[in-house]
């Protein structure tokens, strides 16, 4: 198990925070010193509150796990412009590296999709490239998942990063042909293992199987 992982998504709303919290609960029950963080958050901080609860540390100061908070519900680039704030990538990386030293395992959640605009000329993918943590990719298990996963994995590799595994997240109750076949197709076309499949209602993941 690595000391830190970057949890990316193929798009906004695919369930990254749900995955992070499921892993945190499992690790905490095993006695692993763990925490989740979002270096940038936009709109509100309910996802950060969920992370610290899942890690068994409800009193953790939110600024410690979310060094840049933008109130505007938009991409960080837009939110920062609206609020006349600066997104300092180097400062975010430094904050993250300092946080890593305090835990056995740190899960760093990205904002939105892999290439969500972060600041002028940079996206979340650039921040991930600076951190150089292995990537876990969360994919919503629906029609179009194979294409999104393949494009994102290619971009991850182009940044010189390793996509360690893919987590399929079933967000609806109904299973169609795509949801049933996505796992095999994604593994065939990306060459990356699907290390877990979440169905609706699952709130814990086997960290030993996912954080490989």
mmCIF file with all atom_site columns, C-alpha atoms in Angstrom:
data_model
loop_
_atom_site.group_PDB
_atom_site.id
_atom_site.type_symbol
_atom_site.label_atom_id
_atom_site.label_alt_id
_atom_site.label_comp_id
_atom_site.label_asym_id
_atom_site.label_entity_id
_atom_site.label_seq_id
_atom_site.pdbx_PDB_ins_code
_atom_site.Cartn_x
_atom_site.Cartn_y
_atom_site.Cartn_z
_atom_site.occupancy
_atom_site.B_iso_or_equiv
_atom_site.pdbx_formal_charge
_atom_site.auth_seq_id
_atom_site.auth_comp_id
_atom_site.auth_asym_id
_atom_site.auth_atom_id
_atom_site.pdbx_PDB_model_num
ATOM 1   C CA . UNK A 1 1   ? 0.000   0.000  0.000   1.00 0.00 ? 1   UNK A CA 1
ATOM 2   C CA . UNK A 1 2   ? 1.311   3.435  -0.973  1.00 0.00 ? 2   UNK A CA 1
ATOM 3   C CA . UNK A 1 3   ? 1.382   6.410  1.382   1.00 0.00 ? 3   UNK A CA 1
ATOM 4   C CA . UNK A 1 4   ? -0.878  8.525  -0.862  1.00 0.00 ? 4   UNK A CA 1
ATOM 5   C CA . UNK A 1 5   ? -3.236  8.153  -3.814  1.00 0.00 ? 5   UNK A CA 1
ATOM 6   C CA . UNK A 1 6   ? -4.899  10.652 -6.130  1.00 0.00 ? 6   UNK A CA 1
ATOM 7   C CA . UNK A 1 7   ? -8.597  9.864  -6.581  1.00 0.00 ? 7   UNK A CA 1
ATOM 8   C CA . UNK A 1 8   ? -9.690  11.128 -9.994  1.00 0.00 ? 8   UNK A CA 1
ATOM 9   C CA . UNK A 1 9   ? -12.990 10.977 -11.835 1.00 0.00 ? 9   UNK A CA 1
ATOM 10  C CA . UNK A 1 10  ? -13.899 10.772 -15.488 1.00 0.00 ? 10  UNK A CA 1
ATOM 11  C CA . UNK A 1 11  ? -16.425 13.556 -14.893 1.00 0.00 ? 11  UNK A CA 1
ATOM 12  C CA . UNK A 1 12  ? -18.148 15.573 -12.206 1.00 0.00 ? 12  UNK A CA 1
ATOM 13  C CA . UNK A 1 13  ? -20.655 13.666 -10.102 1.00 0.00 ? 13  UNK A CA 1
ATOM 14  C CA . UNK A 1 14  ? -19.256 10.168 -10.629 1.00 0.00 ? 14  UNK A CA 1
ATOM 15  C CA . UNK A 1 15  ? -18.943 9.471  -6.897  1.00 0.00 ? 15  UNK A CA 1
ATOM 16  C CA . UNK A 1 16  ? -15.344 10.274 -5.994  1.00 0.00 ? 16  UNK A CA 1
ATOM 17  C CA . UNK A 1 17  ? -16.186 11.376 -2.458  1.00 0.00 ? 17  UNK A CA 1
ATOM 18  C CA . UNK A 1 18  ? -18.367 8.308  -1.928  1.00 0.00 ? 18  UNK A CA 1
ATOM 19  C CA . UNK A 1 19  ? -15.415 6.112  -2.901  1.00 0.00 ? 19  UNK A CA 1
ATOM 20  C CA . UNK A 1 20  ? -12.983 8.045  -0.704  1.00 0.00 ? 20  UNK A CA 1
ATOM 21  C CA . UNK A 1 21  ? -15.281 7.772  2.315   1.00 0.00 ? 21  UNK A CA 1
ATOM 22  C CA . UNK A 1 22  ? -15.859 4.051  1.716   1.00 0.00 ? 22  UNK A CA 1
ATOM 23  C CA . UNK A 1 23  ? -12.099 3.473  1.712   1.00 0.00 ? 23  UNK A CA 1
ATOM 24  C CA . UNK A 1 24  ? -11.546 5.683  4.754   1.00 0.00 ? 24  UNK A CA 1
ATOM 25  C CA . UNK A 1 25  ? -14.107 3.758  6.792   1.00 0.00 ? 25  UNK A CA 1
ATOM 26  C CA . UNK A 1 26  ? -12.463 0.455  5.893   1.00 0.00 ? 26  UNK A CA 1
ATOM 27  C CA . UNK A 1 27  ? -8.947  1.668  6.663   1.00 0.00 ? 27  UNK A CA 1
ATOM 28  C CA . UNK A 1 28  ? -10.015 3.247  9.953   1.00 0.00 ? 28  UNK A CA 1
ATOM 29  C CA . UNK A 1 29  ? -11.634 0.001  11.090  1.00 0.00 ? 29  UNK A CA 1
ATOM 30  C CA . UNK A 1 30  ? -8.310  -1.718 10.410  1.00 0.00 ? 30  UNK A CA 1
ATOM 31  C CA . UNK A 1 31  ? -6.500  0.751  12.636  1.00 0.00 ? 31  UNK A CA 1
ATOM 32  C CA . UNK A 1 32  ? -4.746  2.519  9.770   1.00 0.00 ? 32  UNK A CA 1
ATOM 33  C CA . UNK A 1 33  ? -3.987  6.206  10.342  1.00 0.00 ? 33  UNK A CA 1
ATOM 34  C CA . UNK A 1 34  ? -5.734  7.674  7.330   1.00 0.00 ? 34  UNK A CA 1
ATOM 35  C CA . UNK A 1 35  ? -7.382  10.852 6.061   1.00 0.00 ? 35  UNK A CA 1
ATOM 36  C CA . UNK A 1 36  ? -8.980  12.202 2.915   1.00 0.00 ? 36  UNK A CA 1
ATOM 37  C CA . UNK A 1 37  ? -8.447  15.677 1.546   1.00 0.00 ? 37  UNK A CA 1
ATOM 38  C CA . UNK A 1 38  ? -9.483  17.972 -1.261  1.00 0.00 ? 38  UNK A CA 1
ATOM 39  C CA . UNK A 1 39  ? -6.815  20.538 -2.012  1.00 0.00 ? 39  UNK A CA 1
ATOM 40  C CA . UNK A 1 40  ? -9.471  22.661 -3.708  1.00 0.00 ? 40  UNK A CA 1
ATOM 41  C CA . UNK A 1 41  ? -13.212 22.665 -3.048  1.00 0.00 ? 41  UNK A CA 1
ATOM 42  C CA . UNK A 1 42  ? -15.963 24.772 -4.549  1.00 0.00 ? 42  UNK A CA 1
ATOM 43  C CA . UNK A 1 43  ? -19.453 25.641 -3.369  1.00 0.00 ? 43  UNK A CA 1
ATOM 44  C CA . UNK A 1 44  ? -19.532 24.059 0.066   1.00 0.00 ? 44  UNK A CA 1
ATOM 45  C CA . UNK A 1 45  ? -17.525 21.739 2.274   1.00 0.00 ? 45  UNK A CA 1
ATOM 46  C CA . UNK A 1 46  ? -19.976 18.933 2.952   1.00 0.00 ? 46  UNK A CA 1
ATOM 47  C CA . UNK A 1 47  ? -17.681 16.455 1.182   1.00 0.00 ? 47  UNK A CA 1
ATOM 48  C CA . UNK A 1 48  ? -14.809 17.411 3.494   1.00 0.00 ? 48  UNK A CA 1
ATOM 49  C CA . UNK A 1 49  ? -17.043 16.930 6.513   1.00 0.00 ? 49  UNK A CA 1
ATOM 50  C CA . UNK A 1 50  ? -17.995 13.488 5.238   1.00 0.00 ? 50  UNK A CA 1
ATOM 51  C CA . UNK A 1 51  ? -14.311 12.576 4.809   1.00 0.00 ? 51  UNK A CA 1
ATOM 52  C CA . UNK A 1 52  ? -13.288 13.516 8.315   1.00 0.00 ? 52  UNK A CA 1
ATOM 53  C CA . UNK A 1 53  ? -16.289 11.646 9.750   1.00 0.00 ? 53  UNK A CA 1
ATOM 54  C CA . UNK A 1 54  ? -15.363 8.550  7.716   1.00 0.00 ? 54  UNK A CA 1
ATOM 55  C CA . UNK A 1 55  ? -11.794 8.789  9.035   1.00 0.00 ? 55  UNK A CA 1
ATOM 56  C CA . UNK A 1 56  ? -13.052 9.021  12.606  1.00 0.00 ? 56  UNK A CA 1
ATOM 57  C CA . UNK A 1 57  ? -11.754 12.564 13.071  1.00 0.00 ? 57  UNK A CA 1
ATOM 58  C CA . UNK A 1 58  ? -14.833 14.838 13.088  1.00 0.00 ? 58  UNK A CA 1
ATOM 59  C CA . UNK A 1 59  ? -12.937 17.642 14.842  1.00 0.00 ? 59  UNK A CA 1
ATOM 60  C CA . UNK A 1 60  ? -10.228 17.895 12.165  1.00 0.00 ? 60  UNK A CA 1
ATOM 61  C CA . UNK A 1 61  ? -10.026 21.567 11.029  1.00 0.00 ? 61  UNK A CA 1
ATOM 62  C CA . UNK A 1 62  ? -11.390 21.786 7.501   1.00 0.00 ? 62  UNK A CA 1
ATOM 63  C CA . UNK A 1 63  ? -8.604  24.129 6.425   1.00 0.00 ? 63  UNK A CA 1
ATOM 64  C CA . UNK A 1 64  ? -6.110  21.361 7.163   1.00 0.00 ? 64  UNK A CA 1
ATOM 65  C CA . UNK A 1 65  ? -7.637  19.061 4.560   1.00 0.00 ? 65  UNK A CA 1
ATOM 66  C CA . UNK A 1 66  ? -8.899  21.775 2.223   1.00 0.00 ? 66  UNK A CA 1
ATOM 67  C CA . UNK A 1 67  ? -6.295  24.538 1.891   1.00 0.00 ? 67  UNK A CA 1
ATOM 68  C CA . UNK A 1 68  ? -8.201  26.362 -0.886  1.00 0.00 ? 68  UNK A CA 1
ATOM 69  C CA . UNK A 1 69  ? -11.949 26.847 -0.430  1.00 0.00 ? 69  UNK A CA 1
ATOM 70  C CA . UNK A 1 70  ? -13.935 28.750 -3.055  1.00 0.00 ? 70  UNK A CA 1
ATOM 71  C CA . UNK A 1 71  ? -17.545 29.585 -2.284  1.00 0.00 ? 71  UNK A CA 1
ATOM 72  C CA . UNK A 1 72  ? -18.538 29.812 -5.944  1.00 0.00 ? 72  UNK A CA 1
ATOM 73  C CA . UNK A 1 73  ? -20.109 26.611 -7.269  1.00 0.00 ? 73  UNK A CA 1
ATOM 74  C CA . UNK A 1 74  ? -18.114 26.351 -10.478 1.00 0.00 ? 74  UNK A CA 1
ATOM 75  C CA . UNK A 1 75  ? -14.800 25.073 -11.800 1.00 0.00 ? 75  UNK A CA 1
ATOM 76  C CA . UNK A 1 76  ? -11.902 26.377 -9.654  1.00 0.00 ? 76  UNK A CA 1
ATOM 77  C CA . UNK A 1 77  ? -10.667 28.620 -12.463 1.00 0.00 ? 77  UNK A CA 1
ATOM 78  C CA . UNK A 1 78  ? -14.055 30.362 -12.682 1.00 0.00 ? 78  UNK A CA 1
ATOM 79  C CA . UNK A 1 79  ? -14.572 30.459 -8.919  1.00 0.00 ? 79  UNK A CA 1
ATOM 80  C CA . UNK A 1 80  ? -11.142 31.971 -8.310  1.00 0.00 ? 80  UNK A CA 1
ATOM 81  C CA . UNK A 1 81  ? -11.735 34.621 -10.973 1.00 0.00 ? 81  UNK A CA 1
ATOM 82  C CA . UNK A 1 82  ? -15.125 35.552 -9.485  1.00 0.00 ? 82  UNK A CA 1
ATOM 83  C CA . UNK A 1 83  ? -13.673 35.806 -5.980  1.00 0.00 ? 83  UNK A CA 1
ATOM 84  C CA . UNK A 1 84  ? -10.436 37.521 -7.041  1.00 0.00 ? 84  UNK A CA 1
ATOM 85  C CA . UNK A 1 85  ? -8.426  34.668 -5.551  1.00 0.00 ? 85  UNK A CA 1
ATOM 86  C CA . UNK A 1 86  ? -5.205  33.091 -6.765  1.00 0.00 ? 86  UNK A CA 1
ATOM 87  C CA . UNK A 1 87  ? -4.805  29.352 -7.259  1.00 0.00 ? 87  UNK A CA 1
ATOM 88  C CA . UNK A 1 88  ? -1.193  28.681 -6.284  1.00 0.00 ? 88  UNK A CA 1
ATOM 89  C CA . UNK A 1 89  ? -0.370  25.166 -7.486  1.00 0.00 ? 89  UNK A CA 1
ATOM 90  C CA . UNK A 1 90  ? 2.992   25.073 -5.715  1.00 0.00 ? 90  UNK A CA 1
ATOM 91  C CA . UNK A 1 91  ? 1.375   26.040 -2.401  1.00 0.00 ? 91  UNK A CA 1
ATOM 92  C CA . UNK A 1 92  ? -1.264  23.327 -2.848  1.00 0.00 ? 92  UNK A CA 1
ATOM 93  C CA . UNK A 1 93  ? 1.400   20.713 -3.522  1.00 0.00 ? 93  UNK A CA 1
ATOM 94  C CA . UNK A 1 94  ? 3.384   21.825 -0.458  1.00 0.00 ? 94  UNK A CA 1
ATOM 95  C CA . UNK A 1 95  ? 0.274   21.645 1.739   1.00 0.00 ? 95  UNK A CA 1
ATOM 96  C CA . UNK A 1 96  ? -0.444  18.143 0.490   1.00 0.00 ? 96  UNK A CA 1
ATOM 97  C CA . UNK A 1 97  ? 3.083   16.889 1.031   1.00 0.00 ? 97  UNK A CA 1
ATOM 98  C CA . UNK A 1 98  ? 3.020   18.226 4.585   1.00 0.00 ? 98  UNK A CA 1
ATOM 99  C CA . UNK A 1 99  ? -0.293  16.459 5.215   1.00 0.00 ? 99  UNK A CA 1
ATOM 100 C CA . UNK A 1 100 ? 1.014   13.139 3.884   1.00 0.00 ? 100 UNK A CA 1
ATOM 101 C CA . UNK A 1 101 ? 3.656   12.946 6.602   1.00 0.00 ? 101 UNK A CA 1
ATOM 102 C CA . UNK A 1 102 ? 1.007   12.678 9.314   1.00 0.00 ? 102 UNK A CA 1
ATOM 103 C CA . UNK A 1 103 ? -0.752  9.565  8.003   1.00 0.00 ? 103 UNK A CA 1
ATOM 104 C CA . UNK A 1 104 ? -0.107  6.017  6.893   1.00 0.00 ? 104 UNK A CA 1
ATOM 105 C CA . UNK A 1 105 ? -2.421  6.574  3.928   1.00 0.00 ? 105 UNK A CA 1
ATOM 106 C CA . UNK A 1 106 ? -3.755  9.825  2.451   1.00 0.00 ? 106 UNK A CA 1
ATOM 107 C CA . UNK A 1 107 ? -6.478  9.908  -0.199  1.00 0.00 ? 107 UNK A CA 1
ATOM 108 C CA . UNK A 1 108 ? -6.367  13.092 -2.273  1.00 0.00 ? 108 UNK A CA 1
ATOM 109 C CA . UNK A 1 109 ? -9.591  13.766 -4.158  1.00 0.00 ? 109 UNK A CA 1
ATOM 110 C CA . UNK A 1 110 ? -9.551  15.844 -7.316  1.00 0.00 ? 110 UNK A CA 1
ATOM 111 C CA . UNK A 1 111 ? -12.209 18.361 -8.293  1.00 0.00 ? 111 UNK A CA 1
ATOM 112 C CA . UNK A 1 112 ? -14.657 17.429 -11.025 1.00 0.00 ? 112 UNK A CA 1
ATOM 113 C CA . UNK A 1 113 ? -13.226 15.515 -13.953 1.00 0.00 ? 113 UNK A CA 1
ATOM 114 C CA . UNK A 1 114 ? -9.589  14.783 -14.740 1.00 0.00 ? 114 UNK A CA 1
ATOM 115 C CA . UNK A 1 115 ? -9.100  17.908 -16.860 1.00 0.00 ? 115 UNK A CA 1
ATOM 116 C CA . UNK A 1 116 ? -11.242 20.327 -14.842 1.00 0.00 ? 116 UNK A CA 1
ATOM 117 C CA . UNK A 1 117 ? -9.822  23.880 -15.249 1.00 0.00 ? 117 UNK A CA 1
ATOM 118 C CA . UNK A 1 118 ? -7.810  24.837 -12.165 1.00 0.00 ? 118 UNK A CA 1
ATOM 119 C CA . UNK A 1 119 ? -6.124  28.124 -13.010 1.00 0.00 ? 119 UNK A CA 1
ATOM 120 C CA . UNK A 1 120 ? -4.782  29.890 -16.088 1.00 0.00 ? 120 UNK A CA 1
ATOM 121 C CA . UNK A 1 121 ? -3.260  27.257 -18.367 1.00 0.00 ? 121 UNK A CA 1
ATOM 122 C CA . UNK A 1 122 ? -3.563  24.435 -15.816 1.00 0.00 ? 122 UNK A CA 1
ATOM 123 C CA . UNK A 1 123 ? -6.100  21.739 -14.968 1.00 0.00 ? 123 UNK A CA 1
ATOM 124 C CA . UNK A 1 124 ? -6.531  19.246 -12.138 1.00 0.00 ? 124 UNK A CA 1
ATOM 125 C CA . UNK A 1 125 ? -4.419  16.864 -14.219 1.00 0.00 ? 125 UNK A CA 1
ATOM 126 C CA . UNK A 1 126 ? -1.475  19.259 -13.890 1.00 0.00 ? 126 UNK A CA 1
ATOM 127 C CA . UNK A 1 127 ? -1.883  19.274 -10.117 1.00 0.00 ? 127 UNK A CA 1
ATOM 128 C CA . UNK A 1 128 ? -1.952  15.473 -10.086 1.00 0.00 ? 128 UNK A CA 1
ATOM 129 C CA . UNK A 1 129 ? 1.202   15.428 -12.219 1.00 0.00 ? 129 UNK A CA 1
ATOM 130 C CA . UNK A 1 130 ? 2.961   17.657 -9.686  1.00 0.00 ? 130 UNK A CA 1
ATOM 131 C CA . UNK A 1 131 ? 1.975   15.356 -6.826  1.00 0.00 ? 131 UNK A CA 1
ATOM 132 C CA . UNK A 1 132 ? 3.010   12.204 -8.722  1.00 0.00 ? 132 UNK A CA 1
ATOM 133 C CA . UNK A 1 133 ? 0.832   9.901  -6.618  1.00 0.00 ? 133 UNK A CA 1
ATOM 134 C CA . UNK A 1 134 ? -0.597  6.746  -8.188  1.00 0.00 ? 134 UNK A CA 1
ATOM 135 C CA . UNK A 1 135 ? -4.077  7.424  -9.565  1.00 0.00 ? 135 UNK A CA 1
ATOM 136 C CA . UNK A 1 136 ? -7.307  5.606  -8.812  1.00 0.00 ? 136 UNK A CA 1
ATOM 137 C CA . UNK A 1 137 ? -9.988  6.420  -11.363 1.00 0.00 ? 137 UNK A CA 1
ATOM 138 C CA . UNK A 1 138 ? -13.686 6.494  -10.454 1.00 0.00 ? 138 UNK A CA 1
ATOM 139 C CA . UNK A 1 139 ? -16.052 5.768  -13.339 1.00 0.00 ? 139 UNK A CA 1
ATOM 140 C CA . UNK A 1 140 ? -19.833 5.932  -13.253 1.00 0.00 ? 140 UNK A CA 1
ATOM 141 C CA . UNK A 1 141 ? -21.103 2.521  -14.383 1.00 0.00 ? 141 UNK A CA 1
ATOM 142 C CA . UNK A 1 142 ? -23.371 3.577  -17.227 1.00 0.00 ? 142 UNK A CA 1
ATOM 143 C CA . UNK A 1 143 ? -23.484 3.851  -20.992 1.00 0.00 ? 143 UNK A CA 1
ATOM 144 C CA . UNK A 1 144 ? -20.432 5.764  -22.238 1.00 0.00 ? 144 UNK A CA 1
ATOM 145 C CA . UNK A 1 145 ? -18.233 4.610  -19.364 1.00 0.00 ? 145 UNK A CA 1
ATOM 146 C CA . UNK A 1 146 ? -15.809 2.720  -21.606 1.00 0.00 ? 146 UNK A CA 1
ATOM 147 C CA . UNK A 1 147 ? -15.064 5.724  -23.788 1.00 0.00 ? 147 UNK A CA 1
ATOM 148 C CA . UNK A 1 148 ? -14.661 8.050  -20.817 1.00 0.00 ? 148 UNK A CA 1
ATOM 149 C CA . UNK A 1 149 ? -12.411 5.616  -19.001 1.00 0.00 ? 149 UNK A CA 1
ATOM 150 C CA . UNK A 1 150 ? -10.222 5.015  -22.051 1.00 0.00 ? 150 UNK A CA 1
ATOM 151 C CA . UNK A 1 151 ? -9.747  8.728  -22.768 1.00 0.00 ? 151 UNK A CA 1
ATOM 152 C CA . UNK A 1 152 ? -8.949  9.505  -19.131 1.00 0.00 ? 152 UNK A CA 1
ATOM 153 C CA . UNK A 1 153 ? -6.493  6.631  -18.715 1.00 0.00 ? 153 UNK A CA 1
ATOM 154 C CA . UNK A 1 154 ? -4.669  7.728  -21.867 1.00 0.00 ? 154 UNK A CA 1
ATOM 155 C CA . UNK A 1 155 ? -4.391  11.263 -20.487 1.00 0.00 ? 155 UNK A CA 1
ATOM 156 C CA . UNK A 1 156 ? -3.153  9.975  -17.115 1.00 0.00 ? 156 UNK A CA 1
ATOM 157 C CA . UNK A 1 157 ? -0.405  8.028  -18.857 1.00 0.00 ? 157 UNK A CA 1
ATOM 158 C CA . UNK A 1 158 ? 0.505   11.006 -21.038 1.00 0.00 ? 158 UNK A CA 1
ATOM 159 C CA . UNK A 1 159 ? 1.211   12.910 -17.809 1.00 0.00 ? 159 UNK A CA 1
ATOM 160 C CA . UNK A 1 160 ? 3.679   10.216 -16.837 1.00 0.00 ? 160 UNK A CA 1
ATOM 161 C CA . UNK A 1 161 ? 1.427   8.889  -14.084 1.00 0.00 ? 161 UNK A CA 1
ATOM 162 C CA . UNK A 1 162 ? 0.261   5.380  -13.269 1.00 0.00 ? 162 UNK A CA 1
ATOM 163 C CA . UNK A 1 163 ? -3.429  4.573  -13.197 1.00 0.00 ? 163 UNK A CA 1
ATOM 164 C CA . UNK A 1 164 ? -3.291  1.922  -10.491 1.00 0.00 ? 164 UNK A CA 1
ATOM 165 C CA . UNK A 1 165 ? -6.906  0.814  -10.742 1.00 0.00 ? 165 UNK A CA 1
ATOM 166 C CA . UNK A 1 166 ? -10.459 1.698  -11.757 1.00 0.00 ? 166 UNK A CA 1
ATOM 167 C CA . UNK A 1 167 ? -13.499 1.737  -9.481  1.00 0.00 ? 167 UNK A CA 1
ATOM 168 C CA . UNK A 1 168 ? -16.891 1.316  -11.143 1.00 0.00 ? 168 UNK A CA 1
ATOM 169 C CA . UNK A 1 169 ? -19.665 3.102  -9.283  1.00 0.00 ? 169 UNK A CA 1
ATOM 170 C CA . UNK A 1 170 ? -23.235 1.997  -9.989  1.00 0.00 ? 170 UNK A CA 1
ATOM 171 C CA . UNK A 1 171 ? -25.280 5.114  -9.257  1.00 0.00 ? 171 UNK A CA 1
ATOM 172 C CA . UNK A 1 172 ? -28.705 3.874  -10.322 1.00 0.00 ? 172 UNK A CA 1
ATOM 173 C CA . UNK A 1 173 ? -30.855 0.945  -9.268  1.00 0.00 ? 173 UNK A CA 1
ATOM 174 C CA . UNK A 1 174 ? -31.381 -0.470 -12.763 1.00 0.00 ? 174 UNK A CA 1
ATOM 175 C CA . UNK A 1 175 ? -28.743 -2.548 -14.537 1.00 0.00 ? 175 UNK A CA 1
ATOM 176 C CA . UNK A 1 176 ? -28.706 -2.287 -18.316 1.00 0.00 ? 176 UNK A CA 1
ATOM 177 C CA . UNK A 1 177 ? -26.472 -4.007 -20.868 1.00 0.00 ? 177 UNK A CA 1
ATOM 178 C CA . UNK A 1 178 ? -23.765 -1.356 -20.520 1.00 0.00 ? 178 UNK A CA 1
ATOM 179 C CA . UNK A 1 179 ? -23.620 -1.658 -16.728 1.00 0.00 ? 179 UNK A CA 1
ATOM 180 C CA . UNK A 1 180 ? -23.242 -5.426 -16.958 1.00 0.00 ? 180 UNK A CA 1
ATOM 181 C CA . UNK A 1 181 ? -20.543 -5.396 -19.648 1.00 0.00 ? 181 UNK A CA 1
ATOM 182 C CA . UNK A 1 182 ? -18.554 -2.253 -18.765 1.00 0.00 ? 182 UNK A CA 1
ATOM 183 C CA . UNK A 1 183 ? -16.076 -3.989 -16.472 1.00 0.00 ? 183 UNK A CA 1
ATOM 184 C CA . UNK A 1 184 ? -14.783 -6.437 -19.070 1.00 0.00 ? 184 UNK A CA 1
ATOM 185 C CA . UNK A 1 185 ? -14.717 -3.793 -21.804 1.00 0.00 ? 185 UNK A CA 1
ATOM 186 C CA . UNK A 1 186 ? -12.879 -1.246 -19.665 1.00 0.00 ? 186 UNK A CA 1
ATOM 187 C CA . UNK A 1 187 ? -10.233 -3.753 -18.632 1.00 0.00 ? 187 UNK A CA 1
ATOM 188 C CA . UNK A 1 188 ? -9.754  -4.890 -22.231 1.00 0.00 ? 188 UNK A CA 1
ATOM 189 C CA . UNK A 1 189 ? -9.415  -1.417 -23.728 1.00 0.00 ? 189 UNK A CA 1
ATOM 190 C CA . UNK A 1 190 ? -7.459  0.323  -20.954 1.00 0.00 ? 190 UNK A CA 1
ATOM 191 C CA . UNK A 1 191 ? -5.349  -2.541 -19.643 1.00 0.00 ? 191 UNK A CA 1
ATOM 192 C CA . UNK A 1 192 ? -6.117  -1.286 -16.130 1.00 0.00 ? 192 UNK A CA 1
ATOM 193 C CA . UNK A 1 193 ? -7.782  -3.599 -13.599 1.00 0.00 ? 193 UNK A CA 1
ATOM 194 C CA . UNK A 1 194 ? -11.209 -2.769 -12.242 1.00 0.00 ? 194 UNK A CA 1
ATOM 195 C CA . UNK A 1 195 ? -10.299 -3.162 -8.580  1.00 0.00 ? 195 UNK A CA 1
ATOM 196 C CA . UNK A 1 196 ? -13.819 -2.679 -7.233  1.00 0.00 ? 196 UNK A CA 1
ATOM 197 C CA . UNK A 1 197 ? -17.449 -2.297 -8.222  1.00 0.00 ? 197 UNK A CA 1
ATOM 198 C CA . UNK A 1 198 ? -19.786 -0.361 -5.978  1.00 0.00 ? 198 UNK A CA 1
ATOM 199 C CA . UNK A 1 199 ? -23.515 -0.900 -6.245  1.00 0.00 ? 199 UNK A CA 1
ATOM 200 C CA . UNK A 1 200 ? -26.039 1.580  -4.937  1.00 0.00 ? 200 UNK A CA 1
ATOM 201 C CA . UNK A 1 201 ? -26.086 1.427  -1.155  1.00 0.00 ? 201 UNK A CA 1
ATOM 202 C CA . UNK A 1 202 ? -22.528 0.156  -0.694  1.00 0.00 ? 202 UNK A CA 1
ATOM 203 C CA . UNK A 1 203 ? -20.690 2.366  1.792   1.00 0.00 ? 203 UNK A CA 1
ATOM 204 C CA . UNK A 1 204 ? -17.443 0.450  2.340   1.00 0.00 ? 204 UNK A CA 1
ATOM 205 C CA . UNK A 1 205 ? -14.676 -0.886 0.095   1.00 0.00 ? 205 UNK A CA 1
ATOM 206 C CA . UNK A 1 206 ? -11.978 -3.450 0.797   1.00 0.00 ? 206 UNK A CA 1
ATOM 207 C CA . UNK A 1 207 ? -8.954  -1.158 0.900   1.00 0.00 ? 207 UNK A CA 1
ATOM 208 C CA . UNK A 1 208 ? -6.543  -4.085 0.577   1.00 0.00 ? 208 UNK A CA 1
ATOM 209 C CA . UNK A 1 209 ? -8.057  -4.942 -2.820  1.00 0.00 ? 209 UNK A CA 1
ATOM 210 C CA . UNK A 1 210 ? -8.299  -1.341 -4.046  1.00 0.00 ? 210 UNK A CA 1
ATOM 211 C CA . UNK A 1 211 ? -5.081  0.267  -2.804  1.00 0.00 ? 211 UNK A CA 1
ATOM 212 C CA . UNK A 1 212 ? -2.733  -2.101 -4.607  1.00 0.00 ? 212 UNK A CA 1
#
